[in-house]
Every structure is written in C-alpha cells, then in structure tokens.
XYZ file of C-alpha atoms in Angstrom:
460
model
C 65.558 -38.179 6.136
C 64.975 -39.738 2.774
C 68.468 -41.044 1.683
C 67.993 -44.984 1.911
C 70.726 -47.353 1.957
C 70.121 -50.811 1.801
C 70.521 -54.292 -0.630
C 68.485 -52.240 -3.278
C 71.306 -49.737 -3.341
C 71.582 -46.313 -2.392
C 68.178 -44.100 -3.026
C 66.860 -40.410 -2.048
C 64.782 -37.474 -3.018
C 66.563 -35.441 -4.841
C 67.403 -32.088 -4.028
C 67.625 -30.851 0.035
C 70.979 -31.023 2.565
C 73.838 -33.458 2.187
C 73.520 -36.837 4.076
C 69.694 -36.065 4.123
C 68.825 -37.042 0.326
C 70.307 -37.688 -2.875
C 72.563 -34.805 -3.986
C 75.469 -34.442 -5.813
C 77.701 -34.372 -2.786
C 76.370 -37.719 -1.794
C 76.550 -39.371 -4.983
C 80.408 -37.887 -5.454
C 80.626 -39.658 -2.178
C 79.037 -42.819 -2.929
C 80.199 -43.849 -6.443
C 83.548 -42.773 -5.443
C 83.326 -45.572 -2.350
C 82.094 -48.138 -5.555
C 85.139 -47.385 -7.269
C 87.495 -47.792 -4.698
C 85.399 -50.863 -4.036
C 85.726 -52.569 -7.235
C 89.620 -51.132 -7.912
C 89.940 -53.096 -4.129
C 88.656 -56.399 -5.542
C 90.158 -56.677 -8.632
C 87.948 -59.443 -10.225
C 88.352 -57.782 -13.531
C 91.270 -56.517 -15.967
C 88.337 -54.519 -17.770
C 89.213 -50.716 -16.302
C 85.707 -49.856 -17.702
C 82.293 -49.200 -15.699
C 79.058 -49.336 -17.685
C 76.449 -47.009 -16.733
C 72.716 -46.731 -17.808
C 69.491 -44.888 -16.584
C 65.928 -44.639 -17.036
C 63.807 -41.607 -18.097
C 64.123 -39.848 -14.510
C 63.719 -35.709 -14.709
C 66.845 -35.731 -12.122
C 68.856 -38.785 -14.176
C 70.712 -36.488 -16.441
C 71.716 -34.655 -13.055
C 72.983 -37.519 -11.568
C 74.302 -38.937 -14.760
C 76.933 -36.094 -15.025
C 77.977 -36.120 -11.799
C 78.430 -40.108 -11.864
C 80.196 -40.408 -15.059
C 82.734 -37.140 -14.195
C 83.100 -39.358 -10.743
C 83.945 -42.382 -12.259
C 86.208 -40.210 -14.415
C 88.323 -39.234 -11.903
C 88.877 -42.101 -10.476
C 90.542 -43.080 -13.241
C 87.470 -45.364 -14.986
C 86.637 -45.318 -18.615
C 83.355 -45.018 -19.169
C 80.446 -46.509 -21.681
C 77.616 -44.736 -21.302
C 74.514 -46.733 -23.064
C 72.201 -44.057 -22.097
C 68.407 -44.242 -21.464
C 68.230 -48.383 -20.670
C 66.458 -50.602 -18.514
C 67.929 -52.149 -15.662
C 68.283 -55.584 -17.216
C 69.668 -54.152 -20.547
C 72.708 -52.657 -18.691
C 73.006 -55.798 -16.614
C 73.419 -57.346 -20.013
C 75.823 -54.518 -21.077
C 78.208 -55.211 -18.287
C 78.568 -58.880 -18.975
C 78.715 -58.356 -23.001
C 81.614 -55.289 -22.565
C 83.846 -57.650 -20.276
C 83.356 -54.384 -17.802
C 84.673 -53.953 -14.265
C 81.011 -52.977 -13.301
C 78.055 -51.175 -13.795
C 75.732 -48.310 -12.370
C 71.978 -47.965 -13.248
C 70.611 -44.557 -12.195
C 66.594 -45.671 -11.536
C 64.908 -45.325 -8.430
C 62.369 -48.014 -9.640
C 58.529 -47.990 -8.744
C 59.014 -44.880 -6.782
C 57.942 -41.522 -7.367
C 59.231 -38.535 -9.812
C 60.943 -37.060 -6.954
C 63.008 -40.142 -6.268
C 66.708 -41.537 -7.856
C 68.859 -44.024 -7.020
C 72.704 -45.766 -7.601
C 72.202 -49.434 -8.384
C 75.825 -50.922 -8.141
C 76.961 -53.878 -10.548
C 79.564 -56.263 -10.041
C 81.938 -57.531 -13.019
C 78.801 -60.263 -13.836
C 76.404 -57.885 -14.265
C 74.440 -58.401 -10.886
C 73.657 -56.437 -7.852
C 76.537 -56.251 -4.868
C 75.280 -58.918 -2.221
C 75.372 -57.595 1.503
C 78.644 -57.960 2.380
C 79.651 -56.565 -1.004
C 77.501 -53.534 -0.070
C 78.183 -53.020 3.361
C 81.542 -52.953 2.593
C 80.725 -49.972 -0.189
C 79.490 -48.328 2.435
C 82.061 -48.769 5.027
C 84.229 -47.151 2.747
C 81.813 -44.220 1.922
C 81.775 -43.432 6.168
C 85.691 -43.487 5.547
C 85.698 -41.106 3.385
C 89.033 -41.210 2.718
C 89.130 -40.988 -0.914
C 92.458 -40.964 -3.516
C 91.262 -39.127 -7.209
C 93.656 -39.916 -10.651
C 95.965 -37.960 -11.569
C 96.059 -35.903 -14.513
C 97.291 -38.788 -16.794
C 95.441 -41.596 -15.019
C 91.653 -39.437 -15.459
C 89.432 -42.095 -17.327
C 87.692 -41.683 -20.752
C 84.062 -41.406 -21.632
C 82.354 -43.051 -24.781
C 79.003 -43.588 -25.750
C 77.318 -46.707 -27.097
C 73.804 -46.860 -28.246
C 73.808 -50.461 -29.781
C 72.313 -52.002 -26.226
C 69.144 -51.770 -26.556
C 69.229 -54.155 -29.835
C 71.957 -56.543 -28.462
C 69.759 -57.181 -25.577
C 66.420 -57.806 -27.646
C 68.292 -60.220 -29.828
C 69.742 -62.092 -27.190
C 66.176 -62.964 -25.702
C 64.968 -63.879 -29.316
C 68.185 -66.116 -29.465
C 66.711 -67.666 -26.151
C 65.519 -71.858 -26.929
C 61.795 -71.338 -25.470
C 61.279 -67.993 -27.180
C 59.508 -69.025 -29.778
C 59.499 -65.970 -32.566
C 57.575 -67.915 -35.190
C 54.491 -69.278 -33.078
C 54.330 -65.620 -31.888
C 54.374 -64.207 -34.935
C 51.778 -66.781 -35.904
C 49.376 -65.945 -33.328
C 49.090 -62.401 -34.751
C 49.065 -60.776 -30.823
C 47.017 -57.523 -30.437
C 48.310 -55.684 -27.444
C 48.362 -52.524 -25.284
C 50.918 -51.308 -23.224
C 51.706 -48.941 -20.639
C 55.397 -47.875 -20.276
C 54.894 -45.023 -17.650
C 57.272 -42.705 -19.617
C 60.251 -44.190 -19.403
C 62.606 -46.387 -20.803
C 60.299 -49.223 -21.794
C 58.705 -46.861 -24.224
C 61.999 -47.240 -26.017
C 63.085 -50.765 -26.134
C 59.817 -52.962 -25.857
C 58.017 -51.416 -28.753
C 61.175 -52.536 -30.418
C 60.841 -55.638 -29.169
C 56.893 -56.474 -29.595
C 57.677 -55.230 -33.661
C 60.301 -58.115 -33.886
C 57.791 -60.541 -32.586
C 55.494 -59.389 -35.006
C 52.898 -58.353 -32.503
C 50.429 -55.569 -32.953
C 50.422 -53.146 -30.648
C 49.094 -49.657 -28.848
C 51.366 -48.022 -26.582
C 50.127 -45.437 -23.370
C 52.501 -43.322 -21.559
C 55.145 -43.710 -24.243
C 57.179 -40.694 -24.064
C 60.284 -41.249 -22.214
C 60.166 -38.043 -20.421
C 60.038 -39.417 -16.617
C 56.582 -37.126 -16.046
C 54.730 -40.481 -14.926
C 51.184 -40.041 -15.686
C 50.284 -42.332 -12.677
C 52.217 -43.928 -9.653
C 54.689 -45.859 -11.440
C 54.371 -49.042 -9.310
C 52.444 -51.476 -11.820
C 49.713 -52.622 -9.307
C 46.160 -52.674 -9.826
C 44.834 -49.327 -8.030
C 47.272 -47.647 -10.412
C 46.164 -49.021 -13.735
C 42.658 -47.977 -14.039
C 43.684 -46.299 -17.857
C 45.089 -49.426 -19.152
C 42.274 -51.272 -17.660
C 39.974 -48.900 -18.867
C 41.186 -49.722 -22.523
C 41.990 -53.061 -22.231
C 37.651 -53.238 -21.608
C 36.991 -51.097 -24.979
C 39.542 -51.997 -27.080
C 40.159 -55.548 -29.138
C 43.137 -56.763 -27.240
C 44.641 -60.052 -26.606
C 46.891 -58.687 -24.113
C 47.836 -55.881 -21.589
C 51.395 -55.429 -20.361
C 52.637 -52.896 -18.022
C 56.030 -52.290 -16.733
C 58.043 -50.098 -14.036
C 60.137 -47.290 -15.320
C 63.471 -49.171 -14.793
C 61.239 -52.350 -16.967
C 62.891 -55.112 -14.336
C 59.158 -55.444 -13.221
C 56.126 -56.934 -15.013
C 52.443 -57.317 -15.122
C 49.351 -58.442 -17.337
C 45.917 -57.665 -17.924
C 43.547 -59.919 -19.579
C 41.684 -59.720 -22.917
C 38.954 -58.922 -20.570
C 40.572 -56.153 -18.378
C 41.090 -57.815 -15.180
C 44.559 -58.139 -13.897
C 46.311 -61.143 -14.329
C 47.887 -60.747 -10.894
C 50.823 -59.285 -10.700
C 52.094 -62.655 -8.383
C 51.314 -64.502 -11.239
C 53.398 -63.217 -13.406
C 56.104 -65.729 -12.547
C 53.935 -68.456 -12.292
C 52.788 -68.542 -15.713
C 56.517 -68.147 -16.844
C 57.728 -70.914 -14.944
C 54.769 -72.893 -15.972
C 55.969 -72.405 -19.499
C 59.697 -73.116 -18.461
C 58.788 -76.151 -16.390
C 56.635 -77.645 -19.476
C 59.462 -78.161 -21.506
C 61.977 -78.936 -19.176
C 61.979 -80.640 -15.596
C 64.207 -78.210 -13.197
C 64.202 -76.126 -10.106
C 62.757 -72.837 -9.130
C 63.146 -70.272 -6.337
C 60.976 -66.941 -5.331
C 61.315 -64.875 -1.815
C 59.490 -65.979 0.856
C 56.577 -63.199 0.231
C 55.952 -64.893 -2.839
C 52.831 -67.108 -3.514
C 52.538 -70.633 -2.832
C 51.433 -71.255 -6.535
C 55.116 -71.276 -7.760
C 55.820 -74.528 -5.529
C 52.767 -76.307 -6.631
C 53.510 -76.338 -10.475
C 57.210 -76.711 -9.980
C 55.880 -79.696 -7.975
C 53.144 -80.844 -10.469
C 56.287 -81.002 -13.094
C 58.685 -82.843 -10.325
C 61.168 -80.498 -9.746
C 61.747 -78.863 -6.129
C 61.555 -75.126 -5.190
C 62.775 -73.369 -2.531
C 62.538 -69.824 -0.596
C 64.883 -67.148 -0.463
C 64.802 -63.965 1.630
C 63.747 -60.841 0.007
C 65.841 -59.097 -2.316
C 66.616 -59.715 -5.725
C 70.319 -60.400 -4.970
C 69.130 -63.602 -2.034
C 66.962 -64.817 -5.020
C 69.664 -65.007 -7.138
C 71.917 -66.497 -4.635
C 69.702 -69.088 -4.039
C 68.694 -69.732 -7.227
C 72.585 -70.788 -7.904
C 72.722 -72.760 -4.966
C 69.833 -74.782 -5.848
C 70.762 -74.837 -9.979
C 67.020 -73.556 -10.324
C 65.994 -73.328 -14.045
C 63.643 -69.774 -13.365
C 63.030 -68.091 -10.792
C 62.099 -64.322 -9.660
C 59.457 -62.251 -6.931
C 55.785 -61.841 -6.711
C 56.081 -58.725 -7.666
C 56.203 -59.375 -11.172
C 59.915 -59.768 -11.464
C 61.149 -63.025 -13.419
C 65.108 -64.211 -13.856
C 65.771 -66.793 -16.088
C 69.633 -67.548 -15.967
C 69.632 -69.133 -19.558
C 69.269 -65.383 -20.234
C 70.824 -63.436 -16.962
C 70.248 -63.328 -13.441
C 68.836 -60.298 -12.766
C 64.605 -59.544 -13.251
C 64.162 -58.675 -16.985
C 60.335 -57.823 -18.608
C 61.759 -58.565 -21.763
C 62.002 -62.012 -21.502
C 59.135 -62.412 -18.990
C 57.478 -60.948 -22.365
C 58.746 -62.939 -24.877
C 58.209 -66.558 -22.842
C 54.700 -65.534 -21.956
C 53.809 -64.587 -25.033
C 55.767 -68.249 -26.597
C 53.351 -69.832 -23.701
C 50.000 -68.184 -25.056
C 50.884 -68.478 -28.831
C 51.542 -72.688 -28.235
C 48.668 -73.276 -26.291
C 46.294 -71.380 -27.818
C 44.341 -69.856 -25.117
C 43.058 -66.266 -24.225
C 45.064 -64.874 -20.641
C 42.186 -65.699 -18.742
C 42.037 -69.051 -19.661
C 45.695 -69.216 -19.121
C 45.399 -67.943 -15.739
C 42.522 -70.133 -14.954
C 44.995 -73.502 -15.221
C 46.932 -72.750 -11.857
C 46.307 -72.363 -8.250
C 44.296 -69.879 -6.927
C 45.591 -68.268 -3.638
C 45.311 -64.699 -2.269
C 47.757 -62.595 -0.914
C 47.345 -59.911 2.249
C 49.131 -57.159 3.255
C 49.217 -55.623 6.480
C 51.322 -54.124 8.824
C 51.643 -53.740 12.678
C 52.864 -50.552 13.629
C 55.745 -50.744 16.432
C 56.330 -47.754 19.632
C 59.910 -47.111 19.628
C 60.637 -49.347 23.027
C 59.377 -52.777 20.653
C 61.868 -55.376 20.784
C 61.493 -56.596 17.315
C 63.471 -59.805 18.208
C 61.853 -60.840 21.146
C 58.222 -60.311 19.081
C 58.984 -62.213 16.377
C 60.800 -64.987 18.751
C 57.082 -65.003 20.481
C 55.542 -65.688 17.063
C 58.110 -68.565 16.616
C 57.187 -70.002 19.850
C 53.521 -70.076 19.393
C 53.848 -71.619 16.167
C 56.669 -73.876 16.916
C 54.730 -77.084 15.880
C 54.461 -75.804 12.255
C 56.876 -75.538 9.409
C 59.041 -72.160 10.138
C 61.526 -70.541 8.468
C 63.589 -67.737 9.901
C 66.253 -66.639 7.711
C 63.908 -63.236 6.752
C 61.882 -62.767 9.573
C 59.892 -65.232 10.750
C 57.617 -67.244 8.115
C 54.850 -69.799 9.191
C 53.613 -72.549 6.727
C 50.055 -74.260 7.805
C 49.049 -76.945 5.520
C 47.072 -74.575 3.509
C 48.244 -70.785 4.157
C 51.229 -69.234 5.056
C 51.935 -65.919 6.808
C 55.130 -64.167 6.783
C 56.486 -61.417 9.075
C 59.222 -59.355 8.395
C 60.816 -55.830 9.858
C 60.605 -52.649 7.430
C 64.077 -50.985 6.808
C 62.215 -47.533 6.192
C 59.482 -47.485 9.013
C 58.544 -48.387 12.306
C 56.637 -51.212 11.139
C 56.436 -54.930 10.774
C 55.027 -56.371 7.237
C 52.959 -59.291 7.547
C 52.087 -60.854 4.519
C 49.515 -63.786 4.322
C 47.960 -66.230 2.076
C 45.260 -68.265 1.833
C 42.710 -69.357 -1.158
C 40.493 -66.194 -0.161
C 40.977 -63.044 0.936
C 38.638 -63.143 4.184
C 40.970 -66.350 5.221
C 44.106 -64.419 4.518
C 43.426 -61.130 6.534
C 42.056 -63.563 9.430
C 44.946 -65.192 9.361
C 46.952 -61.682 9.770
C 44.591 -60.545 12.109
C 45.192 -63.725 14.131
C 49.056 -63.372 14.294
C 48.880 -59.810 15.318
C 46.375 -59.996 17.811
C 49.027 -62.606 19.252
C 51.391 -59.550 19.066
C 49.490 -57.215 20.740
C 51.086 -57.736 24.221
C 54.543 -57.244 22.699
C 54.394 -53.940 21.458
C-alpha cells in the first residue's frame, strides 16, 4: 500500500486500485474532505482556493481532477501553475484566499504525487487540522454545488515575480553587495519548478550562473532528494568549473543545499546554520529546528545571546514553535530554512538570497564560511522492529536508562550528553525505529547508535 497520510499531507504512487495509491478517486475524495473542511471553519470570507504544482509527469493529472473538485464544491479557483511550494504559500496569503493546495510529492521519486493542504495563512494544516480532514474523508458523506453555486477557474501567472520581489524587499537581503560580489554559480534544479523561478531570481541579483537539469519536465535525471550520494554531476562540475557557488534544490524548491567553490558539500545540516548565522549577526533573537537537527544551530544562536529551542519533526511543529518562542529564523537539517519576516513555511529562495547577502559582506569563499561554525556529525540508523515490539515500552526503557541526562520526549525519545545527542523516533511508513546521533565525528556518532540499540536488543 503506498497511499500515505500523515502531517506532510496526503501522498501515493500514482496509478493502481483506489484506497491503495493516489488516483483520481482518492484525490476526488480527499480534496473534497479539504473543502468541506475549510467551508466548516470559516476563517475566511475569501471563497477562493489557490492551487500550484511542481513539474510532476502525473501533476497535470491530478491538477484537473483537483481544480474540477474544488469546482464543484462551489470554490473559485486561481491556478498559478508550475510553482514552488513556498511561492504558493505566498500566493495564498497575497490573494486573501480561503486556502491553498500544492500538488508535489517533494524529494520522492517520478512515480510519486501528493495534496499539500493550506490554511487561509498560507501554512500547512497542523494535526488536529488534518486529522480532522481526514475524519471527514472516512465519512464520506459529501454535499457537491449546485448548478448556480459551481465555482470559477482563473489563471494567474504573476507569482512567480511577486514572490522574488518580496524576498528582495526583505531588510538583510542585500541586492547591491550581491551584485557587487559578481557571484559565479551552478545549479541543479532536478527538472522542475526551480528551473523556472530561481534563474529568475539569481539574474535579479546579478549573479552569473550555469544551470543543470533545467527543463521543467519532472524526468529527474537523478534521485531528487538533494543529498550528497545524489549529486555526483554537480559535484563533478563544481571541481572543473570556476564557481563560487553550488546550489541544489528539491523539485517542490522548499529544500536547499550548497556545494563549495571546491566541490565538497557544504552539508546539507548546515544550510540553516549559516542562515541563521547571518540573521543572528545583525540582530539578537530566537531560533528553533526539530529535534533531528544539529546541535550547531544552538551554539551560534547562543554565541549571539539569544535562546533556541526544539520542536518535533514536521515543518508545521517547527513553525508552531517557532511562534511560541517569537524565534527570528528557524527551519530543519534538511536544508529547509523559514524566516517569518518573509513567511513561515521552508523557502530556497530566501535561504538563497540571505546566504548569498552573508558571503557577499564577509567576503569569504563557502569553505571558509563553513569553516567559522561548529563541527558535528550526524548518523543515521535504524533498528528494525518484529511485529509483537512494543514501541512504547522500548523507548520508555531507553528513557529509564538514561534518566540522569537531559531528555526530551515530545517526538520520541531524545537524549542530550554534554557533548552528543541521540534521538529515537518511530517511522510512520515502516517497521522501524530512526535513531539519529551526533557527535564531533562520525566513529563517535555511530558508537553512540550502536550503544543505544544494543540496549534495545532485549526489547524487540
């Protein structure tokens, strides 16, 4: 079964049986449930639902059937057409809309789509907001417009600038030091939408640049997900060609990474450091990351006196937190960086444009940048579970043994020692516990995992 519903929204393969994967049937099912959702809450007089989409071979599929859905449920509709995520989060707060949907299933595969569901502030439905979608959708119970109450469907291609401009109108974006530093650059948009807008964006910055995987066509050239074992071309270049730069995105351009003059990665983790770094510099405030993030975000925000804090995973608990905590930036180690002066939602476009201010003032080379903060390293592992595993009682164990260290529990279970920190937390899609781990090398880090599930063992 390959039709996922979670925080993230609702995602499948496309093709196969109802209730399996992502089909038209499902998605008449699903957006329906978001309408009669937002018609339920009424937070907005707006009667119109913005939808956007990346470069997906299935997205003009599952475009028609959302829009004619929407339709008839008696929701106009502005269709801004191939966008990034964060552009149509910006479109739904600029058009005074209802909502949004963004048709992008994100790092994953070709053979993937997905319904990312909006609220009237342009931000993803938090849990409650989304079980409650899909209470509805089980329901299915469903009441369509009549003839005279059928919605209206219009077109608006003007996003993509509006949203550029906005992040040059941002106070620490500064387009004249950028333009200044004459940037050389290459960059890898994995045919989709950031082939579009960020060479848009990079030529009103005044930055030089040479674009791979432009086409907007959604045939990836390489696993979309921008981590290092995928990015061997851009690497490749980055070593033979006279760049200052390499930036890579995901196909829905929410996520964000960097490879130095010299072709090494930057680290993806560390894309959000160096922002914040840049942020921080210029004004004392708070920052927040999930707690799979590295520790080198809570060292600089503590270097510049302000106070960070952890969310759980998911872009929507960052967010939350980050308004609880009136954190100046914030984001996820996996490249992803929200900066409320602009939005709250991940956006590569102004991750770009703030790096690139941060570079331009100082007057360093990446690598040098990179060399100015912490160094940690991150693990990955993953214990995999028998179906009789209670998954509470484990990670209660884990607790218990570590009880006379700093612990948080609100995803999982997290451990802090002085100098590391290991997190656990239960997949939604597999039988498996993630355990995450940090430490300033990578031997120290996989001991560390190795020590926390060899304290396991006996529960599984």
């Amino acid at each position: 079964m390959t039709l996922i519903k979670s925080i993230s929204g609702i995602r499948g393969t496309i093709g196969g049986q109802p209730g399996d994967t992502l089909n038209p049937l499902d998605i008449v099912k699903f957006v329906t449930a978001y309408a009669t959702y937002i018609r339920r809450r009424g937070m907005s007089d707006s009667n119109q639902i913005v939808f956007g989409r990346d470069a997906r071979i299935s997205g003009e599929m599952v475009r028609n059937v959302v829009c004619g859905t929407l339709i008839g449920c008696g929701y106009d509709v502005i269709d801004i057409g191939l966008a990034s995520t964060p552009t149509t989060e910006l479109a739904v707060i600029m058009s005074k809309a209802a909502g949004g949907i963004i048709i992008t299933a994100s790092h994953n595969p070709r053979q993937w789509n997905a319904l990312k569901l909006l609220n009237e502030e342009g931000e993803f439905l938090n849990k409650e907001a989304g079980n409650e979608v899909l209470d509805i959708a089980a329901k299915e119970y469903f009441n369509y417009a009549g003839i005279d109450a059928l919605g209206h469907y219009s077109q608006d291609n003007t996003f993509n600038q509006r949203h550029i401009q906005s992040v040059l109108d941002l106070r620490l974006v500064d387009v004249e030091a950028i333009r200044k530093a004459g940037f050389r650059v290459c960059m890898d948009t994995i045919n989709s939408v950031g082939g579009i807008i960020l060479p848009e964006l990079l030529s009103e910055l005044g930055v030089e640049y040479e674009l791979l995987n432009g086409e907007a066509n959604g045939n990836f050239a390489h696993n979309p997900e921008p981590l290092e074992k995928n990015l061997e071309g851009i690497m490749e270049r980055m070593r033979k060609g006279n760049f200052d730069l390499g930036i890579v995105v995901d196909p829905d351009v929410d996520r964000l990474a960097f490879i130095c003059e010299d072709g090494r990665m930057f680290g993806e983790e560390y894309t959000l450091v160096a922002v914040a770094d840049y942020v921080l510099s210029n004004e004392v405030g708070n920052t927040v990351s999930n707690l799979s993030s590295t520790r080198a975000l809570r060292d600089i925000t503590e270097r510049y006196g302000g106070k960070y804090s952890a969310a759980a995973v998911g872009e929507v608990n960052v967010t939350t937190k980050m308004k609880e905590v009136n954190a100046i930036i914030g984001g996820e180690g996996n490249g992803g960086v929200i900066y409320p002066e602009s939005h709250y939602g991940r956006d590569a476009l102004v991750g770009i444009s703030l790096f690139l201010s941060s570079l331009a003032k100082k007057g360093c080379k990446a690598s040098e940048l990179r060399a100015m903060f912490p160094n940690y390293y991150i693990a990955k592992n993953r214990l995999d579970l028998t179906h009789t595993t209670d998954v509470n009682a484990l990670l209660d164990m884990v607790k218990e043994i570590y009880s006379d260290q700093q612990v948080n529990d609100i995803d999982g279970i997290k451990i802090d020692f002085p100098d590391k920190w290991v997190h656990l937390r239960k997949s939604n899609t597999e039988p498996i516990i993630r355990i995450y781990s940090e430490a300033a090398t990578e031997e120290e880090a996989n001991a560390l995992a190795k020590e926390i599930m060899m304290a396991c063992r006996f529960q599984i």
